[in-house]
CSV table of C-alpha atoms in Angstrom, one decimal:
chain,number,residue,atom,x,y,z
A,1,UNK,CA,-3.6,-7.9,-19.0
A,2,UNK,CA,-1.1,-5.8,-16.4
A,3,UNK,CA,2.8,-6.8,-17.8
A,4,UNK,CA,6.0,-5.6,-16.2
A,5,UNK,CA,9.1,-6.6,-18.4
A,6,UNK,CA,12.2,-5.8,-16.8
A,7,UNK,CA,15.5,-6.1,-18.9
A,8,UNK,CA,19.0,-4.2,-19.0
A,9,UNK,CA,20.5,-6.6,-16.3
A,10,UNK,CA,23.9,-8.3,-16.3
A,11,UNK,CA,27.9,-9.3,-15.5
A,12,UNK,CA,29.4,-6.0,-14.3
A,13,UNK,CA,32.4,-5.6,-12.1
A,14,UNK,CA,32.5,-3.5,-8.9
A,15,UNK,CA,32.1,0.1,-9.0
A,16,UNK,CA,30.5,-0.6,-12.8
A,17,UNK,CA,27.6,0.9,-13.4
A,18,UNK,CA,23.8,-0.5,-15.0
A,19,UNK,CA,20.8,1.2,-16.0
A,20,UNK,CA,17.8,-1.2,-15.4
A,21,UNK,CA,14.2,-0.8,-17.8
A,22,UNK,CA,10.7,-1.8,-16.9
A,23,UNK,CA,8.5,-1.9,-19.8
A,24,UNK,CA,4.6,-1.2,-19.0
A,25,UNK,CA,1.7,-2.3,-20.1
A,26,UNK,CA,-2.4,-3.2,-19.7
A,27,UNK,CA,-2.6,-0.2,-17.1
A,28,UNK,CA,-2.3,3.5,-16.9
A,29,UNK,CA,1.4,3.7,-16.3
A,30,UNK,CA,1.2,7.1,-15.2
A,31,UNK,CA,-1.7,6.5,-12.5
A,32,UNK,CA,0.6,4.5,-10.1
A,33,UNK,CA,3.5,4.4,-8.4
A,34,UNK,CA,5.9,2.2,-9.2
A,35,UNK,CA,8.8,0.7,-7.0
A,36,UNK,CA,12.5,-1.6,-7.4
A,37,UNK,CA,12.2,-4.6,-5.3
A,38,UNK,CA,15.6,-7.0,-5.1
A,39,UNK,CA,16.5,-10.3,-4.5
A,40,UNK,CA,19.7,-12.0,-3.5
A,41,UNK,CA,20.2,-15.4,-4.5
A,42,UNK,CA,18.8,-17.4,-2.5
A,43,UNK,CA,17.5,-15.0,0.0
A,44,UNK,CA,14.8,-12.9,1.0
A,45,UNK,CA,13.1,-9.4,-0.7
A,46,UNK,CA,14.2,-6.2,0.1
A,47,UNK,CA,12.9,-3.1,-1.1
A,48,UNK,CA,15.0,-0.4,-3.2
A,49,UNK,CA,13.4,2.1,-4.8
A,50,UNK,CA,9.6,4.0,-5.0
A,51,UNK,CA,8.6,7.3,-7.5
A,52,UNK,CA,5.3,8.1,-7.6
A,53,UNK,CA,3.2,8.8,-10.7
A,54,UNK,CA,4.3,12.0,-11.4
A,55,UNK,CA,8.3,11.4,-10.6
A,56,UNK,CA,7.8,14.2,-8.4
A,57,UNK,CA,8.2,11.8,-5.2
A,58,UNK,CA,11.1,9.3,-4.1
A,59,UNK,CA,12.6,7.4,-2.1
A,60,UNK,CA,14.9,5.1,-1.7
A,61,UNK,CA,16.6,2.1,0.8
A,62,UNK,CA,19.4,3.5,2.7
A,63,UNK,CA,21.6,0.8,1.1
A,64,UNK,CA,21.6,2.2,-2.0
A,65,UNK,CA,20.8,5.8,-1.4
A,66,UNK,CA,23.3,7.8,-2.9
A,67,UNK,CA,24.1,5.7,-5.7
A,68,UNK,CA,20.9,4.3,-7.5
A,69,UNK,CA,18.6,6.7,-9.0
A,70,UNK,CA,15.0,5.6,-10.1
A,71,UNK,CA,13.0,7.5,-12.8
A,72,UNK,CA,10.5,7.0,-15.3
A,73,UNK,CA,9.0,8.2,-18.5
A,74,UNK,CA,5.1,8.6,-18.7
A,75,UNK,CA,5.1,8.8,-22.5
A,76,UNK,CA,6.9,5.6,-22.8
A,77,UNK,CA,5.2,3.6,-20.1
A,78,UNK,CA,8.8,2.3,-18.8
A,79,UNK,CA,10.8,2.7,-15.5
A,80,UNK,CA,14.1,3.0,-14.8
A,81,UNK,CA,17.0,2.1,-12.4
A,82,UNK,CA,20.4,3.9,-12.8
A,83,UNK,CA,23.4,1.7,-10.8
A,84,UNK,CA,26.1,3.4,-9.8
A,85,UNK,CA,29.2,1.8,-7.3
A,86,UNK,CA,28.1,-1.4,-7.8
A,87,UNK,CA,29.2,-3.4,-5.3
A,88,UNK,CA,29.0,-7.6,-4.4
A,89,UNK,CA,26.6,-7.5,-1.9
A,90,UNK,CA,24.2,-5.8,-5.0
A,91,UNK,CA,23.6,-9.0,-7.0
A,92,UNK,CA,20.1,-9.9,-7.2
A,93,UNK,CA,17.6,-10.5,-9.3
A,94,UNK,CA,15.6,-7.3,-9.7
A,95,UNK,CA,11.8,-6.8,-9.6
A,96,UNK,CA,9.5,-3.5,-11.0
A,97,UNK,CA,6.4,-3.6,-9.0
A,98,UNK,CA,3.5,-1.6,-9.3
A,99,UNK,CA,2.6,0.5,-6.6
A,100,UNK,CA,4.2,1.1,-3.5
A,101,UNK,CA,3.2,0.1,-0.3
A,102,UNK,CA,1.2,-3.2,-1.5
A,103,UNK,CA,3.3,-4.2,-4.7
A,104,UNK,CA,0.9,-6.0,-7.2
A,105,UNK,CA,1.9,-7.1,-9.7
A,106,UNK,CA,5.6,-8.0,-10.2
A,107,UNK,CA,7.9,-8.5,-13.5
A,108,UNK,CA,9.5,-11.7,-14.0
A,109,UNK,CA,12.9,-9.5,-12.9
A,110,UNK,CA,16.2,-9.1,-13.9
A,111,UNK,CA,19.6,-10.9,-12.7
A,112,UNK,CA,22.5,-8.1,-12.0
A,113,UNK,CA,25.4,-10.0,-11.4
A,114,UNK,CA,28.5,-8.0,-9.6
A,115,UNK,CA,31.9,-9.8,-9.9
A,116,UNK,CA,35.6,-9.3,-10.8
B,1,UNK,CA,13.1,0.6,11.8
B,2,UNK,CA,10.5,-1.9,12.1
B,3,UNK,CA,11.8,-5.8,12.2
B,4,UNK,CA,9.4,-8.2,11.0
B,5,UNK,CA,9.8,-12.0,12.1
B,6,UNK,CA,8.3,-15.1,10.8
B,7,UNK,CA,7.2,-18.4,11.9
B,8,UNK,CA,8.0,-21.3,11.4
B,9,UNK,CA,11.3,-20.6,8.6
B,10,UNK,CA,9.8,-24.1,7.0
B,11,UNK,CA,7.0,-26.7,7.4
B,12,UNK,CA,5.9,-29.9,5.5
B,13,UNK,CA,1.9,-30.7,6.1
B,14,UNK,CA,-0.1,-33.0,3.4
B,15,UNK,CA,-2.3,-32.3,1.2
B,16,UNK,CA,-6.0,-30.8,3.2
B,17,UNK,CA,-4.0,-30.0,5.9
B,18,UNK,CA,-4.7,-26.6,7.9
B,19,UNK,CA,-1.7,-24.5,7.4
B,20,UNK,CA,-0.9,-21.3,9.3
B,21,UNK,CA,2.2,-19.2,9.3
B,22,UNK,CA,2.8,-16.7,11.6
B,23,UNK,CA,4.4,-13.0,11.2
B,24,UNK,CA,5.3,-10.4,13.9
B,25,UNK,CA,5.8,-6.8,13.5
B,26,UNK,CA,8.9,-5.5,16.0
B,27,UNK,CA,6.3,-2.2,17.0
B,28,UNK,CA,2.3,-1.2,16.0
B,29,UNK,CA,1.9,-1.6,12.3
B,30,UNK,CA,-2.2,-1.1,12.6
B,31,UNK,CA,-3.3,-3.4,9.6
B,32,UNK,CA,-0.1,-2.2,7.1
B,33,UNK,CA,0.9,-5.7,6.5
B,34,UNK,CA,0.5,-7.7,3.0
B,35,UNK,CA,1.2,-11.7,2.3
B,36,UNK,CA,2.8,-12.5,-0.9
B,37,UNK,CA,3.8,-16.2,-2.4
B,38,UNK,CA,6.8,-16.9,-4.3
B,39,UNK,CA,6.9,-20.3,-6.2
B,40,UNK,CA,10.5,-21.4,-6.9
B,41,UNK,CA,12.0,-19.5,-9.9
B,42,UNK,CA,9.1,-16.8,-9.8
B,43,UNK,CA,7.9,-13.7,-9.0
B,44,UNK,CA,6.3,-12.7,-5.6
B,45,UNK,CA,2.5,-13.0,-6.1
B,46,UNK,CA,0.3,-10.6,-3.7
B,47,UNK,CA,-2.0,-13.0,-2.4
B,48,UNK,CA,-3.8,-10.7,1.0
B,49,UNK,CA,-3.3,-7.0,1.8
B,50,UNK,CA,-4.1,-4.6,4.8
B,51,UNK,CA,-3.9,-7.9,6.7
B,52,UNK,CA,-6.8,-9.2,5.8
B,53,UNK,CA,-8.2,-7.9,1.9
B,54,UNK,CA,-8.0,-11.6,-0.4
B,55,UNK,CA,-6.8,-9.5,-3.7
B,56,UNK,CA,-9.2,-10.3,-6.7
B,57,UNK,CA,-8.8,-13.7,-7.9
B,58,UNK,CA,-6.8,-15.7,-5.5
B,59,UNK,CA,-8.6,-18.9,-4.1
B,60,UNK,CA,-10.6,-18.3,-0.7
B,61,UNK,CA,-8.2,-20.8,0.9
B,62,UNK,CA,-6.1,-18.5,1.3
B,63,UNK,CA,-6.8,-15.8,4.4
B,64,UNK,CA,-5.2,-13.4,6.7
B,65,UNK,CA,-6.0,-11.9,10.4
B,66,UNK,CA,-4.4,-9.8,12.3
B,67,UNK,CA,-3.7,-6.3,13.7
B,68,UNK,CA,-0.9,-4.4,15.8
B,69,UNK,CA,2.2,-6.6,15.8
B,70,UNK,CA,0.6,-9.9,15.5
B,71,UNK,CA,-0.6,-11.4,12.1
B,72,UNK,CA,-1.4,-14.9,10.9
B,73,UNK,CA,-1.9,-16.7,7.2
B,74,UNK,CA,-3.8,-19.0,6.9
B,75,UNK,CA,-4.2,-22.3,4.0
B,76,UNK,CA,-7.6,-23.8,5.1
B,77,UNK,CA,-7.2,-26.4,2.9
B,78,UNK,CA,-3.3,-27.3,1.4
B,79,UNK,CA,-3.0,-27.7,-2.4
B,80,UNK,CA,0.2,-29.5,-4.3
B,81,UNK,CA,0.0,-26.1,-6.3
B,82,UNK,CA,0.8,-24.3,-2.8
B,83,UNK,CA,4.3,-25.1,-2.9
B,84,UNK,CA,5.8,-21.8,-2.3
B,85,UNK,CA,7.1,-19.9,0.2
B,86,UNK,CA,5.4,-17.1,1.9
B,87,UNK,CA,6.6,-13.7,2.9
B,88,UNK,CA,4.9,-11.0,5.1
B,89,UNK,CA,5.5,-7.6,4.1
B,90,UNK,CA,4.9,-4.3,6.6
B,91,UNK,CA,4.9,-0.9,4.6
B,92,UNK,CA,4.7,2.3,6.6
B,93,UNK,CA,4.4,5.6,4.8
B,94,UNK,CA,6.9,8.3,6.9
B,95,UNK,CA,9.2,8.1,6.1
B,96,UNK,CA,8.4,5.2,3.4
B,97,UNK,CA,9.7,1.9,4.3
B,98,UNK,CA,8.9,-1.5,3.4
B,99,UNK,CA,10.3,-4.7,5.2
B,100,UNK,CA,9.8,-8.1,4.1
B,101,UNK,CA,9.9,-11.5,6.9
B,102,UNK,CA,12.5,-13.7,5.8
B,103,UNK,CA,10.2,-15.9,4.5
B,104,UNK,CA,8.3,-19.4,5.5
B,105,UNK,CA,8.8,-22.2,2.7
B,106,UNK,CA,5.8,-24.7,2.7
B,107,UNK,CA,6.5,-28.1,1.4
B,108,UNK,CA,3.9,-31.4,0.7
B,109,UNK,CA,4.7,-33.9,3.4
């Protein structure tokens, strides 16, 4: 069956930096998109991050544009998430989706805790 | 950027009870607009896309309608295994951009 394990997050203090990993399987990885979804705790989604099947194509939220950067491997069915200036308002529990635009089906995500 | 708003932020109805949730798009969204449910301590589950597509396996109580800025959700029939709560999603492809509602938490009266 379709599994996304995510797995890298953590405790890291501001302006640390985390590299997120989303392990695929049960599904052509390198057919689909994939995107970063968040959660705060306690609070709504909000997208993060999109690449497209090929990497060739991304985009990003602007509230982390410029210091996130989302990439993949095809040959290891696994996508990534480099964070950079990490910053409070960051912690959430982070989600790889499939897909962008509908996002089906989710991992159980990752907590990234930022805190002095 | 588009705002999307939901109604109500919370409900409590018993079980059979009709159930519908309402979510509004702040300009024309056509049918880009997907419901999701999120049981506590879970993952968002895609439940209906393009407003009104039931995505393979999940129960026919479960159905959407809408188009424009106006959408519903609909639980024909409320299950204790419904407990959840709900979030509409808009995506819109240029530039890409993806809002969530805040979210409408269904509880068993």
């Amino acid at each position: 069956q379709v599994q996304l394990v995510e797995s890298g997050g953590g405790l890291v203090k501001p302006g640390g930096s985390l590299r997120l990993s989303c392990a695929a399987s049960g599904f052509t990885f390198s057919d689909y998109y994939m995107s970063w979804i968040r959660q705060a705790p306690g609070k709504g989604l909000e997208w993060v991050s999109y690449i497209s099947s090929s990497g060739s194509t991304i985009y990003y939220a602007d509230s982390v544009k410029g210091r996130f950067t989302i990439s993949r491997d095809n040959a290891k069915n696994s996508l990534y998430l480099q964070m950079n200036s990490l910053r409070a308002e960051d912690t959430a529990v982070y989600y790889c989706a499939r897909r962008s635009g509908r996002f089906d089906p989710w991992g159980q995500g990752t907590l990234v805790t930022v805190s002095s | 950027d588009i705002q999307m708003t939901q109604s109500p932020s919370s409900l409590s109805a018993s079980v059979g009870d009709r159930v519908t949730i309402t979510c509004q798009a702040s300009q024309d969204i056509s049918n880009y607009l997907n419901w999701y449910q999120q049981k506590p301590g879970k993952a968002p589950k895609l439940l209906i896309y393009d407003a009104s597509n039931l995505e393979t396996g999940v129960p026919s109580r479960f159905s959407g309608s809408g188009s424009g800025t106006d959408f519903t959700f609909t639980i024909s029939s409320l299950q204790p295994e419904d407990i959840a709560t709900y979030y509409c999603q808009q995506y819109d492809n240029l530039p890409p951009l993806f809002t969530f509602g805040p979210g409408t938490k269904v509880d068993i009266k």
